[in-house]
Amino acid sequence: MKGPAVRNCIWTLLVTFAFLFPTVISAQPLNQKNTQSAYNTPSQLGKGLIVLTKQGKVQQGKGAISGRVSDAETHNALPGANVMLKGTGLGASTDLNGRYSIGSIPPGSYTIRVSYIGYKTREIGIEVPEGTKLTENVKLEAVGVQGKTVVITAQARGQNSAINQQLSSNKLVDVVSAARIQELPDANAAESVGRLPGVYLLREGGEGYKVAIRGLEPKYNEVLIDGVPMAATNSGDRSVNMSMISSSMLSGIEVYKTVTPDMDAAVLGGVVNFQIREAKRTPSGQPEIELSTQGGYNGLRSAFGDYKFGATIGDRFLNERLGVLMQVVVGQKDLSSDELGAGYSLKTKVFGQYNPMLLNSLQVGFNPRNRRRYDGTIVMDYRLPAGKIDFMNFFSGGDTKTQSLSQKYDLVMNAVTDGAGYSPQVLDVMTNLLDFRQNLFSFNLDAKLSHSYSQNVSRGAWSVTFQQWPADLGKVSPNQGPQLIGQEAAAEVEPSYMYFSQINTSNSYTMQRNIVGSIDLKRSIDLSDMVTGTLKFGGSYRYTHRSYSSDGAGGNIGYIEQTAPRAAIISAFPWMAQPPYSLDPTGSQRLPITVFEDPKFSYGTFLGGNYTMGPPTNLGFISQIVDFVRSGSENSGWIWNFRPSAYGNIASNYTGNEYESAGYVMATVNIGSQITLISGVRYQGLETSYRTARIFNTNADVLYPSIFPHQDTTIDEYHGYWLPDVSLMYKPFSWLIARLAYTNTLAYPDFTAIVPRIDISLSSSSVTWRNFALKPAHSQNYDLQLSFYNNTIGLLTVGGFLKRIDDMIFSQSTFISDPSLYPGLPSTTAGFQLSTNMNNPNRVDDWGAEVNWQTHFWYLPGFLNGFVANVNYTHIFSSAKYPYVFTKPGVYPTYIPTHVDTFYTDRLIDQPNDIVNLSVGYDYQGFSVVVSMIYQSNVSTGTNFWPELRSEKLKYLRWDLSAKQNLPWPGLVAFLNLINLNNASDIYVVEGTGFPTSESDYGMVAQLGLRWNL
């Protein structure tokens, strides 16, 4: 930590403690009345199963109550239960283990009220002696029709858990409980998050891997594991690939839509917190053991190669004080896809009218993709007499191998290009957390030290092209739709005239490491029995190291004069000299694509039968040629045109560090049981120090990257903000909660946007200048939510939000009028075209509404009481001004064009208009089935000054089905998942004509497996 970061961190701590010290010293209750009301026994208030023991003395003569709330029948913990002392502001909610604690209770007689949606509310009388800590365990009975046996099914139990955790939170949060995760056919944690309101799921190979929350791109979210921020996995921005997290490892998922001052403020969209399971004793007192296995079928490939195995073992020792849990999940999945891509241009450009569009290029491709993944956790916790120590370790490794076969029709160049490629990717992530919680004097101390790491590695990637030029595509009309053009263009392909043209190889490596330390202190401040609260303050420090490097090589061996490379290849593979082969006009031997064809390979029904692909090539044989060419270039030098990319191997590499310091103070005030007010302020600062290359002539023709002329440059920047937050929760009735919140959050720039990179191309008079001085985007957020709930309704929430974002970061393309405005640029770049990033001077607005209903129909007659329903709907609006440079043609006598920087309005990228999630489940004895639906309306995917060229993803509707059946063996369950029953595709179109720019087909996936729990 350097300079401004040190000063601001010290200043923050001094101001915080200067403010807190007199408050803490004087924080004494003003009214310690001794309640003289008669003691109400449990028999007077209704049956309650309680255990009451004396645990010792607490400070200042006050008492305390702690305990566990559980199901009276199954003994399972009830997380999110509300435990209140009636007529006071004292209360608490149970954690994931059903435990609660209420402190600072003046001696006297009280009535404990315990409520939990789906269960009968209990009221229990209790006497709190002076200075005594009591333990009271409460067991609740499920609601049901009078005279009938009450059975809480697995789906209803999972729904109840989520509902009560949402109701007990002092923030706006959506929850997916562990039980509900088990019921849905979700391949990973990202898929589970994608079923919550306001969440748009991004897919790769048919599997979700990132989410956009409330219309904001994935890079604007914060992804946590047990409260620890995961290291970013993308090479350029701060987004996290959430497909690395197996759903079976989670005890729940929380998506926070608002923050409080004790949370990291670097989030515009939402906070996704994955809670890792910890050890527990089963109701029978036995260790927790779970084994699962499943096989899968991929409809696109008509293959049965998918599998997944999982094992969990955990137990509690030393009178349940010590818990140890270990999990491992191993799986393989086919993520192949059929792909379509198209490029368009405008025939005319006249502002204010529709401009006809032309199709410039069309590409079809088949991408066999296979992913193997290894996930594991080791979690230990130790319960202290007045605290707890947690040690959590999570790791995940993914190895994805993607092959590709493609055919591109270039109507502008009148050429057809066939491609083949191989792209391996290894993505590893790790998160470790040591969390120490302890009651210290009059404070609750929470000290955390965490480490997170990610590496994204691609080694040995290659691609080759075969080209037919000219291809006689002049007969194809570019005014038609892609499907018709594709059919006409395919008819002009002549494989015997399509020659081996080019080879490219590449490697890349992205790494990030975070080390975070934080301390939080909290103490109760009770002004009276009716006015209670807590004061909380603390700080955190994060160190991040980030690096990216890449290298590549390539060469063209298709030119007529390049006879030596082709002769060498034929010499190494003599059978290629036999017909069929082709001669160019000079009589030189060429390598036609027909030599590489694989007659045994089939594409299946490619893109629904609407497009055709050329003959498939043998990827294994091409890989041998690539290895031969690569080794020949390195050792003998006979392929003179295959060489490293001197510029490309330096320009995009960077390394650097970030230092984030934060301090906060916040107060929570409860006025009776109806009003909760949370107010506070956070100071958060970020110092960045990045090093990268500055290249002042990208066209320098140097063979070796190590001597390519460049200047390595390091620049430090610091930005700090005071961020006030306030929220109000009001419970006017036992069935209604109103929440209001005003919060301030930030979004730090992409890594590649703030490295001090300069690339100057003298040949094209263009400059790439990365804006290292970019400020973080700053959002003022307004939220309102109404929650209606009872045992019949379940939970119905209706809410709205508004985000007013300043300094949002956009890419900009303009022309340089004054080079001195861009530090590091020489004066000779005046008039050059500039590519950079900017803080938008115009405010961006993002707003919308969310409705979420969760209920089960226990009160209906007969078989109908087994139904469970979850449905949510979100509508989102956004308005952003994007930068654009408008060029006016020059006029007589100079004809020098003029460039005018301006803005145009469009919605945000990754913003859908409407999102609907629906699931209807049914339980009957040991059988359970869930039918679920995901609907996403058109999503903005590309903006442009010309409306015709803007792109969007068409509406997406997918149906899934999941069923399970308990088998005669105790704890053994068979399950079946059918994913994408209706073969939904991801289709992206250009708005001007509705023609597709991209289409991905994945097919249906079926999974059949067994799960055994002890």
PDB file of N, CA and C in Angstrom, residues 216-292:
ATOM      1  N   LEU A 216     -27.472  -5.030 -15.746  1.00  0.00           N
ATOM      2  CA  LEU A 216     -26.080  -4.601 -15.730  1.00  0.00           C
ATOM      3  C   LEU A 216     -25.180  -5.796 -15.984  1.00  0.00           C
ATOM      4  N   GLU A 217     -24.139  -5.598 -16.779  1.00  0.00           N
ATOM      5  CA  GLU A 217     -23.273  -6.680 -17.234  1.00  0.00           C
ATOM      6  C   GLU A 217     -22.656  -7.443 -16.059  1.00  0.00           C
ATOM      7  N   PRO A 218     -22.222  -8.705 -16.286  1.00  0.00           N
ATOM      8  CA  PRO A 218     -21.648  -9.515 -15.206  1.00  0.00           C
ATOM      9  C   PRO A 218     -20.469  -8.869 -14.498  1.00  0.00           C
ATOM     10  N   LYS A 219     -19.699  -8.034 -15.187  1.00  0.00           N
ATOM     11  CA  LYS A 219     -18.532  -7.417 -14.556  1.00  0.00           C
ATOM     12  C   LYS A 219     -18.923  -6.435 -13.452  1.00  0.00           C
ATOM     13  N   TYR A 220     -20.195  -6.064 -13.381  1.00  0.00           N
ATOM     14  CA  TYR A 220     -20.655  -5.141 -12.354  1.00  0.00           C
ATOM     15  C   TYR A 220     -21.179  -5.855 -11.105  1.00  0.00           C
ATOM     16  N   ASN A 221     -21.086  -7.177 -11.047  1.00  0.00           N
ATOM     17  CA  ASN A 221     -21.492  -7.931  -9.869  1.00  0.00           C
ATOM     18  C   ASN A 221     -20.284  -8.252  -9.008  1.00  0.00           C
ATOM     19  N   GLU A 222     -20.541  -8.561  -7.757  1.00  0.00           N
ATOM     20  CA  GLU A 222     -19.512  -9.122  -6.895  1.00  0.00           C
ATOM     21  C   GLU A 222     -19.919 -10.545  -6.552  1.00  0.00           C
ATOM     22  N   VAL A 223     -18.999 -11.496  -6.742  1.00  0.00           N
ATOM     23  CA  VAL A 223     -19.274 -12.903  -6.489  1.00  0.00           C
ATOM     24  C   VAL A 223     -18.444 -13.347  -5.293  1.00  0.00           C
ATOM     25  N   LEU A 224     -19.124 -13.873  -4.267  1.00  0.00           N
ATOM     26  CA  LEU A 224     -18.487 -14.253  -3.019  1.00  0.00           C
ATOM     27  C   LEU A 224     -18.673 -15.739  -2.753  1.00  0.00           C
ATOM     28  N   ILE A 225     -17.734 -16.319  -2.038  1.00  0.00           N
ATOM     29  CA  ILE A 225     -17.889 -17.647  -1.450  1.00  0.00           C
ATOM     30  C   ILE A 225     -17.720 -17.481   0.057  1.00  0.00           C
ATOM     31  N   ASP A 226     -18.793 -17.739   0.797  1.00  0.00           N
ATOM     32  CA  ASP A 226     -18.800 -17.515   2.248  1.00  0.00           C
ATOM     33  C   ASP A 226     -18.337 -16.112   2.594  1.00  0.00           C
ATOM     34  N   GLY A 227     -18.763 -15.136   1.800  1.00  0.00           N
ATOM     35  CA  GLY A 227     -18.415 -13.750   2.044  1.00  0.00           C
ATOM     36  C   GLY A 227     -17.064 -13.326   1.536  1.00  0.00           C
ATOM     37  N   VAL A 228     -16.309 -14.238   0.890  1.00  0.00           N
ATOM     38  CA  VAL A 228     -14.978 -13.930   0.372  1.00  0.00           C
ATOM     39  C   VAL A 228     -15.080 -13.639  -1.118  1.00  0.00           C
ATOM     40  N   PRO A 229     -14.589 -12.484  -1.599  1.00  0.00           N
ATOM     41  CA  PRO A 229     -14.668 -12.187  -3.037  1.00  0.00           C
ATOM     42  C   PRO A 229     -13.796 -13.133  -3.845  1.00  0.00           C
ATOM     43  N   MET A 230     -14.390 -13.759  -4.859  1.00  0.00           N
ATOM     44  CA  MET A 230     -13.637 -14.629  -5.747  1.00  0.00           C
ATOM     45  C   MET A 230     -12.760 -13.791  -6.677  1.00  0.00           C
ATOM     46  N   ALA A 231     -11.634 -14.341  -7.065  1.00  0.00           N
ATOM     47  CA  ALA A 231     -10.771 -13.680  -8.038  1.00  0.00           C
ATOM     48  C   ALA A 231     -11.425 -13.724  -9.411  1.00  0.00           C
ATOM     49  N   ALA A 232     -11.325 -12.632 -10.164  1.00  0.00           N
ATOM     50  CA  ALA A 232     -11.903 -12.573 -11.501  1.00  0.00           C
ATOM     51  C   ALA A 232     -11.249 -13.618 -12.393  1.00  0.00           C
ATOM     52  N   THR A 233     -12.021 -14.185 -13.303  1.00  0.00           N
ATOM     53  CA  THR A 233     -11.524 -15.250 -14.180  1.00  0.00           C
ATOM     54  C   THR A 233     -11.381 -14.804 -15.626  1.00  0.00           C
ATOM     55  N   ASN A 234     -11.870 -13.619 -15.959  1.00  0.00           N
ATOM     56  CA  ASN A 234     -11.787 -13.131 -17.334  1.00  0.00           C
ATOM     57  C   ASN A 234     -10.454 -12.432 -17.571  1.00  0.00           C
ATOM     58  N   SER A 235      -9.963 -12.488 -18.804  1.00  0.00           N
ATOM     59  CA  SER A 235      -8.662 -11.886 -19.094  1.00  0.00           C
ATOM     60  C   SER A 235      -8.691 -10.364 -19.068  1.00  0.00           C
ATOM     61  N   GLY A 236      -9.862  -9.752 -19.247  1.00  0.00           N
ATOM     62  CA  GLY A 236      -9.896  -8.302 -19.354  1.00  0.00           C
ATOM     63  C   GLY A 236     -10.704  -7.585 -18.300  1.00  0.00           C
ATOM     64  N   ASP A 237     -11.840  -8.169 -17.862  1.00  0.00           N
ATOM     65  CA  ASP A 237     -12.694  -7.450 -16.922  1.00  0.00           C
ATOM     66  C   ASP A 237     -12.765  -8.181 -15.581  1.00  0.00           C
ATOM     67  N   ARG A 238     -13.674  -7.728 -14.721  1.00  0.00           N
ATOM     68  CA  ARG A 238     -13.731  -8.213 -13.340  1.00  0.00           C
ATOM     69  C   ARG A 238     -14.817  -9.268 -13.128  1.00  0.00           C
ATOM     70  N   SER A 239     -15.305  -9.880 -14.170  1.00  0.00           N
ATOM     71  CA  SER A 239     -16.366 -10.874 -14.030  1.00  0.00           C
ATOM     72  C   SER A 239     -15.800 -12.213 -13.580  1.00  0.00           C
ATOM     73  N   VAL A 240     -16.699 -13.062 -13.052  1.00  0.00           N
ATOM     74  CA  VAL A 240     -16.328 -14.367 -12.520  1.00  0.00           C
ATOM     75  C   VAL A 240     -17.149 -15.440 -13.221  1.00  0.00           C
ATOM     76  N   ASN A 241     -16.476 -16.488 -13.660  1.00  0.00           N
ATOM     77  CA  ASN A 241     -17.148 -17.640 -14.260  1.00  0.00           C
ATOM     78  C   ASN A 241     -17.722 -18.497 -13.132  1.00  0.00           C
ATOM     79  N   MET A 242     -19.039 -18.449 -12.953  1.00  0.00           N
ATOM     80  CA  MET A 242     -19.680 -19.142 -11.836  1.00  0.00           C
ATOM     81  C   MET A 242     -19.992 -20.601 -12.142  1.00  0.00           C
ATOM     82  N   SER A 243     -19.723 -21.052 -13.367  1.00  0.00           N
ATOM     83  CA  SER A 243     -19.948 -22.461 -13.682  1.00  0.00           C
ATOM     84  C   SER A 243     -18.956 -23.343 -12.948  1.00  0.00           C
ATOM     85  N   MET A 244     -17.903 -22.742 -12.354  1.00  0.00           N
ATOM     86  CA  MET A 244     -16.904 -23.513 -11.633  1.00  0.00           C
ATOM     87  C   MET A 244     -17.414 -24.011 -10.284  1.00  0.00           C
ATOM     88  N   ILE A 245     -18.571 -23.576  -9.860  1.00  0.00           N
ATOM     89  CA  ILE A 245     -19.089 -23.925  -8.538  1.00  0.00           C
ATOM     90  C   ILE A 245     -20.204 -24.943  -8.690  1.00  0.00           C
ATOM     91  N   SER A 246     -20.028 -26.109  -8.121  1.00  0.00           N
ATOM     92  CA  SER A 246     -21.038 -27.152  -8.174  1.00  0.00           C
ATOM     93  C   SER A 246     -22.151 -26.853  -7.177  1.00  0.00           C
ATOM     94  N   SER A 247     -23.401 -26.961  -7.622  1.00  0.00           N
ATOM     95  CA  SER A 247     -24.533 -26.647  -6.757  1.00  0.00           C
ATOM     96  C   SER A 247     -24.601 -27.558  -5.539  1.00  0.00           C
ATOM     97  N   SER A 248     -24.139 -28.794  -5.672  1.00  0.00           N
ATOM     98  CA  SER A 248     -24.257 -29.753  -4.572  1.00  0.00           C
ATOM     99  C   SER A 248     -23.373 -29.394  -3.388  1.00  0.00           C
ATOM    100  N   MET A 249     -22.433 -28.453  -3.559  1.00  0.00           N
ATOM    101  CA  MET A 249     -21.534 -28.073  -2.482  1.00  0.00           C
ATOM    102  C   MET A 249     -22.100 -26.953  -1.614  1.00  0.00           C
ATOM    103  N   LEU A 250     -23.272 -26.465  -1.949  1.00  0.00           N
ATOM    104  CA  LEU A 250     -23.768 -25.243  -1.332  1.00  0.00           C
ATOM    105  C   LEU A 250     -24.834 -25.522  -0.279  1.00  0.00           C
ATOM    106  N   SER A 251     -24.805 -24.713   0.767  1.00  0.00           N
ATOM    107  CA  SER A 251     -25.885 -24.729   1.749  1.00  0.00           C
ATOM    108  C   SER A 251     -26.928 -23.672   1.422  1.00  0.00           C
ATOM    109  N   GLY A 252     -26.659 -22.863   0.419  1.00  0.00           N
ATOM    110  CA  GLY A 252     -27.609 -21.851  -0.015  1.00  0.00           C
ATOM    111  C   GLY A 252     -26.926 -20.815  -0.889  1.00  0.00           C
ATOM    112  N   ILE A 253     -27.752 -20.023  -1.565  1.00  0.00           N
ATOM    113  CA  ILE A 253     -27.265 -18.926  -2.411  1.00  0.00           C
ATOM    114  C   ILE A 253     -28.036 -17.677  -2.034  1.00  0.00           C
ATOM    115  N   GLU A 254     -27.329 -16.577  -1.852  1.00  0.00           N
ATOM    116  CA  GLU A 254     -27.950 -15.296  -1.561  1.00  0.00           C
ATOM    117  C   GLU A 254     -27.572 -14.304  -2.657  1.00  0.00           C
ATOM    118  N   VAL A 255     -28.567 -13.583  -3.163  1.00  0.00           N
ATOM    119  CA  VAL A 255     -28.319 -12.508  -4.120  1.00  0.00           C
ATOM    120  C   VAL A 255     -28.832 -11.218  -3.494  1.00  0.00           C
ATOM    121  N   TYR A 256     -27.903 -10.349  -3.083  1.00  0.00           N
ATOM    122  CA  TYR A 256     -28.264  -9.092  -2.428  1.00  0.00           C
ATOM    123  C   TYR A 256     -28.454  -8.012  -3.477  1.00  0.00           C
ATOM    124  N   LYS A 257     -29.579  -7.327  -3.403  1.00  0.00           N
ATOM    125  CA  LYS A 257     -29.872  -6.228  -4.315  1.00  0.00           C
ATOM    126  C   LYS A 257     -29.510  -4.873  -3.694  1.00  0.00           C
ATOM    127  N   THR A 258     -29.350  -4.835  -2.356  1.00  0.00           N
ATOM    128  CA  THR A 258     -28.888  -3.618  -1.690  1.00  0.00           C
ATOM    129  C   THR A 258     -27.710  -3.980  -0.794  1.00  0.00           C
ATOM    130  N   VAL A 259     -26.918  -2.967  -0.420  1.00  0.00           N
ATOM    131  CA  VAL A 259     -25.777  -3.178   0.453  1.00  0.00           C
ATOM    132  C   VAL A 259     -25.927  -2.288   1.683  1.00  0.00           C
ATOM    133  N   THR A 260     -25.148  -2.608   2.706  1.00  0.00           N
ATOM    134  CA  THR A 260     -25.033  -1.774   3.896  1.00  0.00           C
ATOM    135  C   THR A 260     -23.566  -1.366   4.032  1.00  0.00           C
ATOM    136  N   PRO A 261     -23.261  -0.373   4.888  1.00  0.00           N
ATOM    137  CA  PRO A 261     -21.885   0.131   4.940  1.00  0.00           C
ATOM    138  C   PRO A 261     -20.828  -0.908   5.307  1.00  0.00           C
ATOM    139  N   ASP A 262     -21.219  -2.018   5.929  1.00  0.00           N
ATOM    140  CA  ASP A 262     -20.247  -3.038   6.290  1.00  0.00           C
ATOM    141  C   ASP A 262     -19.942  -3.998   5.151  1.00  0.00           C
ATOM    142  N   MET A 263     -20.469  -3.729   3.953  1.00  0.00           N
ATOM    143  CA  MET A 263     -20.217  -4.567   2.784  1.00  0.00           C
ATOM    144  C   MET A 263     -19.353  -3.816   1.773  1.00  0.00           C
ATOM    145  N   ASP A 264     -18.588  -4.575   0.986  1.00  0.00           N
ATOM    146  CA  ASP A 264     -17.807  -3.975  -0.093  1.00  0.00           C
ATOM    147  C   ASP A 264     -18.747  -3.222  -1.026  1.00  0.00           C
ATOM    148  N   ALA A 265     -18.388  -1.996  -1.361  1.00  0.00           N
ATOM    149  CA  ALA A 265     -19.274  -1.152  -2.166  1.00  0.00           C
ATOM    150  C   ALA A 265     -19.015  -1.269  -3.655  1.00  0.00           C
ATOM    151  N   ALA A 266     -18.043  -2.088  -4.083  1.00  0.00           N
ATOM    152  CA  ALA A 266     -17.699  -2.182  -5.503  1.00  0.00           C
ATOM    153  C   ALA A 266     -18.661  -3.115  -6.212  1.00  0.00           C
ATOM    154  N   VAL A 267     -19.910  -2.678  -6.317  1.00  0.00           N
ATOM    155  CA  VAL A 267     -20.940  -3.494  -6.953  1.00  0.00           C
ATOM    156  C   VAL A 267     -22.050  -2.574  -7.468  1.00  0.00           C
ATOM    157  N   LEU A 268     -22.355  -2.685  -8.758  1.00  0.00           N
ATOM    158  CA  LEU A 268     -23.476  -1.937  -9.331  1.00  0.00           C
ATOM    159  C   LEU A 268     -24.704  -2.820  -9.495  1.00  0.00           C
ATOM    160  N   GLY A 269     -24.487  -4.072  -9.881  1.00  0.00           N
ATOM    161  CA  GLY A 269     -25.614  -4.965 -10.153  1.00  0.00           C
ATOM    162  C   GLY A 269     -26.135  -5.621  -8.902  1.00  0.00           C
ATOM    163  N   GLY A 270     -25.389  -6.573  -8.369  1.00  0.00           N
ATOM    164  CA  GLY A 270     -25.798  -7.294  -7.178  1.00  0.00           C
ATOM    165  C   GLY A 270     -24.643  -8.080  -6.612  1.00  0.00           C
ATOM    166  N   VAL A 271     -24.832  -8.551  -5.394  1.00  0.00           N
ATOM    167  CA  VAL A 271     -23.849  -9.379  -4.706  1.00  0.00           C
ATOM    168  C   VAL A 271     -24.366 -10.807  -4.679  1.00  0.00           C
ATOM    169  N   VAL A 272     -23.591 -11.730  -5.237  1.00  0.00           N
ATOM    170  CA  VAL A 272     -23.961 -13.149  -5.227  1.00  0.00           C
ATOM    171  C   VAL A 272     -23.051 -13.848  -4.228  1.00  0.00           C
ATOM    172  N   ASN A 273     -23.654 -14.394  -3.169  1.00  0.00           N
ATOM    173  CA  ASN A 273     -22.887 -15.066  -2.125  1.00  0.00           C
ATOM    174  C   ASN A 273     -23.244 -16.546  -2.110  1.00  0.00           C
ATOM    175  N   PHE A 274     -22.249 -17.388  -2.401  1.00  0.00           N
ATOM    176  CA  PHE A 274     -22.426 -18.834  -2.351  1.00  0.00           C
ATOM    177  C   PHE A 274     -21.987 -19.325  -0.976  1.00  0.00           C
ATOM    178  N   GLN A 275     -22.898 -19.966  -0.270  1.00  0.00           N
ATOM    179  CA  GLN A 275     -22.607 -20.450   1.074  1.00  0.00           C
ATOM    180  C   GLN A 275     -22.211 -21.923   1.008  1.00  0.00           C
ATOM    181  N   ILE A 276     -20.992 -22.207   1.453  1.00  0.00           N
ATOM    182  CA  ILE A 276     -20.476 -23.566   1.430  1.00  0.00           C
ATOM    183  C   ILE A 276     -21.009 -24.340   2.636  1.00  0.00           C
ATOM    184  N   ARG A 277     -21.333 -25.589   2.416  1.00  0.00           N
ATOM    185  CA  ARG A 277     -21.853 -26.431   3.486  1.00  0.00           C
ATOM    186  C   ARG A 277     -20.805 -26.636   4.574  1.00  0.00           C
ATOM    187  N   GLU A 278     -21.255 -26.740   5.821  1.00  0.00           N
ATOM    188  CA  GLU A 278     -20.380 -27.118   6.917  1.00  0.00           C
ATOM    189  C   GLU A 278     -20.936 -28.356   7.602  1.00  0.00           C
ATOM    190  N   ALA A 279     -20.138 -28.983   8.424  1.00  0.00           N
ATOM    191  CA  ALA A 279     -20.501 -30.263   9.016  1.00  0.00           C
ATOM    192  C   ALA A 279     -21.692 -30.126   9.955  1.00  0.00           C
ATOM    193  N   LYS A 280     -22.524 -31.147   9.957  1.00  0.00           N
ATOM    194  CA  LYS A 280     -23.634 -31.211  10.889  1.00  0.00           C
ATOM    195  C   LYS A 280     -23.904 -32.662  11.236  1.00  0.00           C
ATOM    196  N   ARG A 281     -24.478 -32.860  12.365  1.00  0.00           N
ATOM    197  CA  ARG A 281     -24.919 -34.186  12.760  1.00  0.00           C
ATOM    198  C   ARG A 281     -26.304 -34.433  12.185  1.00  0.00           C
ATOM    199  N   THR A 282     -26.522 -35.631  11.662  1.00  0.00           N
ATOM    200  CA  THR A 282     -27.845 -35.990  11.177  1.00  0.00           C
ATOM    201  C   THR A 282     -28.782 -36.139  12.366  1.00  0.00           C
ATOM    202  N   PRO A 283     -30.111 -36.053  12.152  1.00  0.00           N
ATOM    203  CA  PRO A 283     -31.055 -36.222  13.267  1.00  0.00           C
ATOM    204  C   PRO A 283     -30.838 -37.521  14.040  1.00  0.00           C
ATOM    205  N   SER A 284     -30.301 -38.547  13.374  1.00  0.00           N
ATOM    206  CA  SER A 284     -30.059 -39.824  14.053  1.00  0.00           C
ATOM    207  C   SER A 284     -28.753 -39.821  14.831  1.00  0.00           C
ATOM    208  N   GLY A 285     -27.975 -38.718  14.717  1.00  0.00           N
ATOM    209  CA  GLY A 285     -26.715 -38.645  15.422  1.00  0.00           C
ATOM    210  C   GLY A 285     -25.556 -39.278  14.689  1.00  0.00           C
ATOM    211  N   GLN A 286     -25.756 -39.727  13.464  1.00  0.00           N
ATOM    212  CA  GLN A 286     -24.710 -40.377  12.688  1.00  0.00           C
ATOM    213  C   GLN A 286     -23.939 -39.346  11.854  1.00  0.00           C
ATOM    214  N   PRO A 287     -22.738 -39.711  11.390  1.00  0.00           N
ATOM    215  CA  PRO A 287     -22.017 -38.811  10.475  1.00  0.00           C
ATOM    216  C   PRO A 287     -22.834 -38.554   9.208  1.00  0.00           C
ATOM    217  N   GLU A 288     -22.554 -37.421   8.589  1.00  0.00           N
ATOM    218  CA  GLU A 288     -23.229 -37.053   7.343  1.00  0.00           C
ATOM    219  C   GLU A 288     -22.450 -37.627   6.165  1.00  0.00           C
ATOM    220  N   ILE A 289     -23.085 -38.527   5.410  1.00  0.00           N
ATOM    221  CA  ILE A 289     -22.447 -39.149   4.257  1.00  0.00           C
ATOM    222  C   ILE A 289     -23.395 -39.034   3.069  1.00  0.00           C
ATOM    223  N   GLU A 290     -22.839 -38.606   1.940  1.00  0.00           N
ATOM    224  CA  GLU A 290     -23.647 -38.488   0.725  1.00  0.00           C
ATOM    225  C   GLU A 290     -22.812 -38.941  -0.466  1.00  0.00           C
ATOM    226  N   LEU A 291     -23.401 -39.807  -1.274  1.00  0.00           N
ATOM    227  CA  LEU A 291     -22.766 -40.264  -2.498  1.00  0.00           C
ATOM    228  C   LEU A 291     -23.743 -40.054  -3.644  1.00  0.00           C
ATOM    229  N   SER A 292     -23.238 -39.631  -4.795  1.00  0.00           N
ATOM    230  CA  SER A 292     -24.110 -39.437  -5.957  1.00  0.00           C
ATOM    231  C   SER A 292     -23.366 -39.823  -7.213  1.00  0.00           C
TER     232      SER A 292
END
